[in-house]
Amino acid sequence: MPDLDPVDIHAGCKTVTPLLARIGDKWSILVVMVLSAGPRRFNELKRLIDGISQRMLTHTLRSLERDGLVSRTVFPTIPPRVDYELTPLGHSLRVPVKALGLWVMENKDEITRSREAFDGRED
Amino acid sequence: MPDLDPVDIHAGCKTVTPLLARIGDKWSILVVMVLSAGPRRFNELKRLIDGISQRMLTHTLRSLERDGLVSRTVFPTIPPRVDYELTPLGHSLRVPVKALGLWVMENKDEITRSREAFDGRED
DNA sequence: CGGGATCCAGCTTGATACTG
DNA sequence: CAGTATCAAGCTGGATCCCG
């Protein structure tokens, strides 16, 4: 499959890039990976994810929930308890993301060297 | 490989997320995919990539070049001619990106439905 | 032709304070 | 405990003009 048709390329990228942008934001992948071990409560996530603010954790979880990657379960107790868990869709996303992660691990040194070479030849 | 260690997860994500953010920007994937068919000149790319501004094409190409995904060749003719081409590293990136693209194609309907359901239950 | 320089609007992220 | 509200800073992307 040569996929050389510019129209196809555009159509394909317009659907893929938004997802890449979504999971490329500052915290989404981290949240997904932490949740891959099992359900977690809000403050549990906040503790496990070093450096995230309350606001950004809320935002990230809302976005993931909206896309159907994470489910939110409220226990009407006092104090309130809310569990977040990866949906099957969320779990399935880990497969291609891990493939990309593997690519990065295999090539990050080359990328680093390329950057240093590029930055070095600024006269 | 259970990868349940929070430290490992953090370490892994801190290396993967920056790349995701890079190729998740507005134009990078599109440029890479168009270049996968072979080398192109600057204005050729600008014509092929609908809607990109001169500034963003320059920026995107510079970033990709810095990371070693794209090579830049200048022909000292008049008028000047500059060819951009995917490096072997750039070509290899297409594999995991296509895997992610496939995941999106398979699940975009479910994502769309989830979003509509989520937005619908805003009271 | 292939850019660089400048300016600006909008979005993303974070700090902080408050609430049921 | 699990958020919401508000504000501010920084970054991204686009429009426009200029240049060898």
Tab-separated table of C-alpha atoms (C1' of nucleotides) in Angstrom:
chain	number	residue	atom	x	y	z
A	1	MET	CA	0.000	0.000	0.000
A	2	PRO	CA	1.850	2.988	-1.370
A	3	ASP	CA	-0.519	5.660	-0.017
A	4	LEU	CA	0.965	8.300	-2.265
A	5	ASP	CA	-2.289	10.097	-2.939
A	6	PRO	CA	-2.077	13.565	-1.357
A	7	VAL	CA	-5.804	13.574	-0.744
A	8	ASP	CA	-5.623	10.316	1.209
A	9	ILE	CA	-2.638	11.560	3.167
A	10	HIS	CA	-4.496	14.705	4.132
A	11	ALA	CA	-7.626	12.811	5.096
A	12	GLY	CA	-5.639	10.309	7.154
A	13	CYS	CA	-3.563	12.906	8.965
A	14	LYS	CA	-6.548	15.077	9.774
A	15	THR	CA	-7.961	12.192	11.772
A	16	VAL	CA	-4.707	10.981	13.317
A	17	THR	CA	-3.124	14.293	14.269
A	18	PRO	CA	-5.886	15.382	16.665
A	19	LEU	CA	-5.424	12.175	18.636
A	20	LEU	CA	-1.672	12.637	18.611
A	21	ALA	CA	-2.173	16.147	19.928
A	22	ARG	CA	-4.493	14.857	22.617
A	23	ILE	CA	-2.204	12.142	23.924
A	24	GLY	CA	0.785	14.382	23.279
A	25	ASP	CA	-0.354	16.881	25.870
A	26	LYS	CA	1.576	17.176	29.073
A	27	TRP	CA	-0.129	14.541	31.230
A	28	SER	CA	-2.471	12.223	29.291
A	29	ILE	CA	-0.051	9.391	28.582
A	30	LEU	CA	1.232	9.474	32.120
A	31	VAL	CA	-2.308	9.180	33.496
A	32	VAL	CA	-3.146	6.333	31.117
A	33	MET	CA	-0.009	4.418	32.035
A	34	VAL	CA	-0.523	4.843	35.766
A	35	LEU	CA	-4.140	3.708	35.390
A	36	SER	CA	-3.059	0.657	33.406
A	37	ALA	CA	-2.162	-0.996	36.696
A	38	GLY	CA	-5.751	-0.715	37.922
A	39	PRO	CA	-8.349	1.785	39.187
A	40	ARG	CA	-7.200	4.739	41.271
A	41	ARG	CA	-8.817	7.475	43.300
A	42	PHE	CA	-8.334	11.135	42.489
A	43	ASN	CA	-5.830	11.993	45.190
A	44	GLU	CA	-4.112	8.685	44.707
A	45	LEU	CA	-3.431	9.692	41.109
A	46	LYS	CA	-2.321	13.111	42.247
A	47	ARG	CA	0.237	11.520	44.555
A	48	LEU	CA	1.423	9.000	41.966
A	49	ILE	CA	1.842	11.583	39.231
A	50	ASP	CA	4.641	13.791	40.356
A	51	GLY	CA	4.218	17.477	39.677
A	52	ILE	CA	0.671	17.523	38.334
A	53	SER	CA	-1.615	20.233	39.657
A	54	GLN	CA	-5.128	19.518	40.857
A	55	ARG	CA	-6.531	21.523	38.015
A	56	MET	CA	-4.580	19.720	35.295
A	57	LEU	CA	-5.404	16.303	36.730
A	58	THR	CA	-9.094	17.191	36.641
A	59	HIS	CA	-8.828	18.510	33.097
A	60	THR	CA	-6.838	15.516	31.849
A	61	LEU	CA	-9.236	13.024	33.420
A	62	ARG	CA	-12.256	14.860	31.996
A	63	SER	CA	-10.775	14.795	28.512
A	64	LEU	CA	-9.898	11.113	28.740
A	65	GLU	CA	-13.363	10.368	30.071
A	66	ARG	CA	-14.996	12.328	27.287
A	67	ASP	CA	-13.077	10.313	24.700
A	68	GLY	CA	-14.116	7.067	26.365
A	69	LEU	CA	-10.610	6.109	27.444
A	70	VAL	CA	-11.276	6.405	31.162
A	71	SER	CA	-14.373	5.685	33.237
A	72	ARG	CA	-15.340	7.645	36.348
A	73	THR	CA	-17.177	6.033	39.250
A	74	VAL	CA	-18.568	8.077	42.121
A	75	PHE	CA	-19.248	6.455	45.502
A	76	PRO	CA	-21.784	8.638	47.338
A	77	THR	CA	-20.029	8.302	50.667
A	78	ILE	CA	-18.795	10.897	53.110
A	79	PRO	CA	-16.125	11.868	52.380
A	80	PRO	CA	-16.765	11.348	48.655
A	81	ARG	CA	-14.788	8.775	46.749
A	82	VAL	CA	-14.221	8.762	42.995
A	83	ASP	CA	-12.504	5.961	41.149
A	84	TYR	CA	-10.937	6.337	37.714
A	85	GLU	CA	-10.312	3.290	35.583
A	86	LEU	CA	-9.098	2.567	32.083
A	87	THR	CA	-11.860	1.392	29.746
A	88	PRO	CA	-11.182	-1.438	27.251
A	89	LEU	CA	-10.659	1.316	24.698
A	90	GLY	CA	-8.144	2.942	27.007
A	91	HIS	CA	-6.301	-0.316	27.464
A	92	SER	CA	-6.220	-0.954	23.722
A	93	LEU	CA	-4.594	2.437	23.172
A	94	ARG	CA	-1.589	1.319	25.172
A	95	VAL	CA	-0.549	-1.090	22.398
A	96	PRO	CA	0.218	1.457	19.639
A	97	VAL	CA	1.514	3.940	22.227
A	98	LYS	CA	3.970	1.357	23.479
A	99	ALA	CA	5.088	0.728	19.901
A	100	LEU	CA	5.830	4.424	19.638
A	101	GLY	CA	7.554	4.347	23.006
A	102	LEU	CA	9.755	1.528	21.799
A	103	TRP	CA	10.675	3.523	18.698
A	104	VAL	CA	11.666	6.473	20.889
A	105	MET	CA	13.796	4.276	23.145
A	106	GLU	CA	15.563	2.774	20.144
A	107	ASN	CA	16.217	6.113	18.481
A	108	LYS	CA	16.457	8.740	21.199
A	109	ASP	CA	20.244	8.676	21.155
A	110	GLU	CA	20.301	9.304	17.432
A	111	ILE	CA	17.806	12.122	17.866
A	112	THR	CA	19.893	13.645	20.645
A	113	ARG	CA	23.034	13.448	18.529
A	114	SER	CA	21.229	15.006	15.593
A	115	ARG	CA	20.048	17.894	17.748
A	116	GLU	CA	23.497	18.524	19.127
A	117	ALA	CA	24.965	18.491	15.637
A	118	PHE	CA	22.244	20.857	14.416
A	119	ASP	CA	22.628	23.262	17.323
A	120	GLY	CA	26.396	23.051	17.071
A	121	ARG	CA	26.570	24.310	13.511
A	122	GLU	CA	24.858	27.600	14.353
A	123	ASP	CA	27.488	30.160	13.475
B	1	MET	CA	6.269	-7.106	31.236
B	2	PRO	CA	3.931	-5.624	33.808
B	3	ASP	CA	5.589	-2.204	33.999
B	4	LEU	CA	3.752	-1.323	37.169
B	5	ASP	CA	6.596	0.561	38.774
B	6	PRO	CA	5.594	4.239	39.025
B	7	VAL	CA	9.203	5.306	38.679
B	8	ASP	CA	9.610	3.382	35.430
B	9	ILE	CA	6.328	4.761	34.149
B	10	HIS	CA	7.434	8.303	34.863
B	11	ALA	CA	10.834	7.778	33.302
B	12	GLY	CA	9.326	6.194	30.210
B	13	CYS	CA	6.654	8.840	29.727
B	14	LYS	CA	9.072	11.710	30.191
B	15	THR	CA	10.983	10.466	27.180
B	16	VAL	CA	7.990	9.463	25.054
B	17	THR	CA	5.683	12.427	25.674
B	18	PRO	CA	8.019	15.071	24.243
B	19	LEU	CA	8.163	13.155	20.966
B	20	LEU	CA	4.415	12.716	20.981
B	21	ALA	CA	4.047	16.448	21.503
B	22	ARG	CA	6.444	17.094	18.643
B	23	ILE	CA	4.727	14.882	16.078
B	24	GLY	CA	1.359	15.867	17.536
B	25	ASP	CA	1.790	19.464	16.493
B	26	LYS	CA	-0.307	20.838	13.711
B	27	TRP	CA	1.789	19.928	10.665
B	28	SER	CA	4.672	17.503	11.406
B	29	ILE	CA	2.911	14.234	10.576
B	30	LEU	CA	1.458	15.709	7.426
B	31	VAL	CA	4.902	16.843	6.271
B	32	VAL	CA	6.429	13.453	7.071
B	33	MET	CA	3.718	11.592	5.200
B	34	VAL	CA	3.934	13.823	2.130
B	35	LEU	CA	7.724	13.414	2.123
B	36	SER	CA	7.391	9.645	2.381
B	37	ALA	CA	6.685	9.606	-1.361
B	38	GLY	CA	10.069	11.153	-2.112
B	39	PRO	CA	12.027	14.433	-1.903
B	40	ARG	CA	10.194	17.704	-2.403
B	41	ARG	CA	11.097	21.347	-2.842
B	42	PHE	CA	9.911	23.996	-0.414
B	43	ASN	CA	7.145	25.503	-2.524
B	44	GLU	CA	6.172	22.072	-3.737
B	45	LEU	CA	5.494	21.100	-0.137
B	46	LYS	CA	3.636	24.341	0.416
B	47	ARG	CA	1.350	23.546	-2.504
B	48	LEU	CA	0.839	19.918	-1.480
B	49	ILE	CA	0.027	20.750	2.122
B	50	ASP	CA	-3.226	22.601	2.042
B	51	GLY	CA	-3.518	25.532	4.409
B	52	ILE	CA	0.018	25.656	5.793
B	53	SER	CA	1.630	29.072	6.045
B	54	GLN	CA	5.148	29.751	4.878
B	55	ARG	CA	6.224	30.396	8.419
B	56	MET	CA	4.852	27.148	9.807
B	57	LEU	CA	6.296	25.095	6.949
B	58	THR	CA	9.713	26.585	7.634
B	59	HIS	CA	9.365	25.983	11.380
B	60	THR	CA	8.112	22.419	10.937
B	61	LEU	CA	10.885	21.520	8.509
B	62	ARG	CA	13.524	23.044	10.778
B	63	SER	CA	12.281	21.026	13.750
B	64	LEU	CA	12.178	17.804	11.765
B	65	GLU	CA	15.643	18.509	10.424
B	66	ARG	CA	16.978	19.213	13.891
B	67	ASP	CA	15.647	15.875	15.108
B	68	GLY	CA	17.242	14.088	12.159
B	69	LEU	CA	13.956	13.049	10.574
B	70	VAL	CA	14.360	15.202	7.473
B	71	SER	CA	17.427	16.207	5.478
B	72	ARG	CA	17.807	19.537	3.711
B	73	THR	CA	19.774	19.907	0.493
B	74	VAL	CA	20.558	23.289	-1.024
B	75	PHE	CA	21.364	23.622	-4.734
B	76	PRO	CA	23.305	26.874	-5.225
B	77	THR	CA	21.489	27.786	-8.411
B	78	ILE	CA	19.617	30.916	-9.415
B	79	PRO	CA	16.857	30.871	-8.405
B	80	PRO	CA	17.807	28.813	-5.346
B	81	ARG	CA	16.489	25.312	-4.968
B	82	VAL	CA	16.129	23.412	-1.676
B	83	ASP	CA	15.108	19.788	-1.449
B	84	TYR	CA	13.705	18.170	1.660
B	85	GLU	CA	13.824	14.416	2.076
B	86	LEU	CA	12.969	11.896	4.759
B	87	THR	CA	16.035	10.344	6.401
B	88	PRO	CA	16.066	6.605	7.235
B	89	LEU	CA	15.104	7.646	10.762
B	90	GLY	CA	12.206	9.629	9.366
B	91	HIS	CA	11.058	6.662	7.324
B	92	SER	CA	11.278	4.347	10.323
B	93	LEU	CA	9.027	6.671	12.316
B	94	ARG	CA	6.228	6.025	9.867
B	95	VAL	CA	5.837	2.453	11.148
B	96	PRO	CA	4.695	3.190	14.731
B	97	VAL	CA	2.802	6.255	13.538
B	98	LYS	CA	0.866	4.117	11.095
B	99	ALA	CA	0.070	1.683	13.904
B	100	LEU	CA	-1.406	4.590	15.822
B	101	GLY	CA	-3.239	5.723	12.723
B	102	LEU	CA	-4.743	2.286	12.386
B	103	TRP	CA	-5.898	2.370	16.000
B	104	VAL	CA	-7.597	5.721	15.379
B	105	MET	CA	-9.342	4.429	12.256
B	106	GLU	CA	-10.605	1.391	14.125
B	107	ASN	CA	-11.845	3.370	17.116
B	108	LYS	CA	-12.749	6.844	15.944
B	109	ASP	CA	-16.441	6.004	15.765
B	110	GLU	CA	-16.431	4.800	19.350
B	111	ILE	CA	-14.581	7.936	20.410
B	112	THR	CA	-17.075	10.119	18.574
B	113	ARG	CA	-19.991	8.319	20.186
B	114	SER	CA	-18.399	8.650	23.603
B	115	ARG	CA	-17.934	12.391	23.109
B	116	GLU	CA	-21.511	12.880	22.020
B	117	ALA	CA	-22.764	10.925	25.008
B	118	PHE	CA	-20.500	12.920	27.334
B	119	ASP	CA	-21.505	16.287	25.894
B	120	GLY	CA	-25.149	15.233	25.855
B	121	ARG	CA	-25.366	14.620	29.571
B	122	GLU	CA	-24.308	18.140	30.517
B	123	ASP	CA	-27.262	19.359	32.568
C	1	DC	C1'	12.563	30.768	-4.782
C	2	DG	C1'	13.181	30.129	-0.135
C	3	DG	C1'	13.138	31.984	3.399
C	4	DG	C1'	13.702	35.684	7.982
C	5	DA	C1'	11.608	39.278	11.246
C	6	DT	C1'	7.863	41.158	13.566
C	7	DC	C1'	3.454	41.420	15.635
C	8	DC	C1'	-0.519	39.548	17.628
C	9	DA	C1'	-4.702	36.408	19.059
C	10	DG	C1'	-5.862	32.331	21.304
C	11	DC	C1'	-4.954	28.258	23.703
C	12	DT	C1'	-2.421	25.597	27.380
C	13	DT	C1'	-0.652	25.296	31.756
C	14	DG	C1'	0.019	26.591	36.526
C	15	DA	C1'	-0.732	29.039	41.224
C	16	DT	C1'	-3.918	30.170	44.353
C	17	DA	C1'	-8.113	30.396	46.825
C	18	DC	C1'	-12.570	28.627	47.756
C	19	DT	C1'	-16.580	24.796	48.202
C	20	DG	C1'	-20.109	20.703	48.942
D	1	DC	C1'	-11.941	14.223	49.346
D	2	DA	C1'	-12.669	15.859	45.052
D	3	DG	C1'	-13.218	19.130	42.905
D	4	DT	C1'	-14.543	24.610	40.846
D	5	DA	C1'	-13.269	29.625	39.907
D	6	DT	C1'	-10.182	33.046	38.790
D	7	DC	C1'	-6.138	35.020	37.140
D	8	DA	C1'	-1.608	35.238	34.997
D	9	DA	C1'	2.350	33.635	32.116
D	10	DG	C1'	4.124	31.219	28.309
D	11	DC	C1'	3.801	28.935	24.117
D	12	DT	C1'	1.664	28.007	19.276
D	13	DG	C1'	0.231	29.274	15.148
D	14	DG	C1'	-1.090	32.749	11.599
D	15	DA	C1'	-0.760	37.344	8.935
D	16	DT	C1'	2.137	40.406	7.006
D	17	DC	C1'	6.168	42.507	5.200
D	18	DC	C1'	10.929	42.287	3.776
D	19	DC	C1'	15.296	40.300	1.693
D	20	DG	C1'	19.252	37.852	-1.140
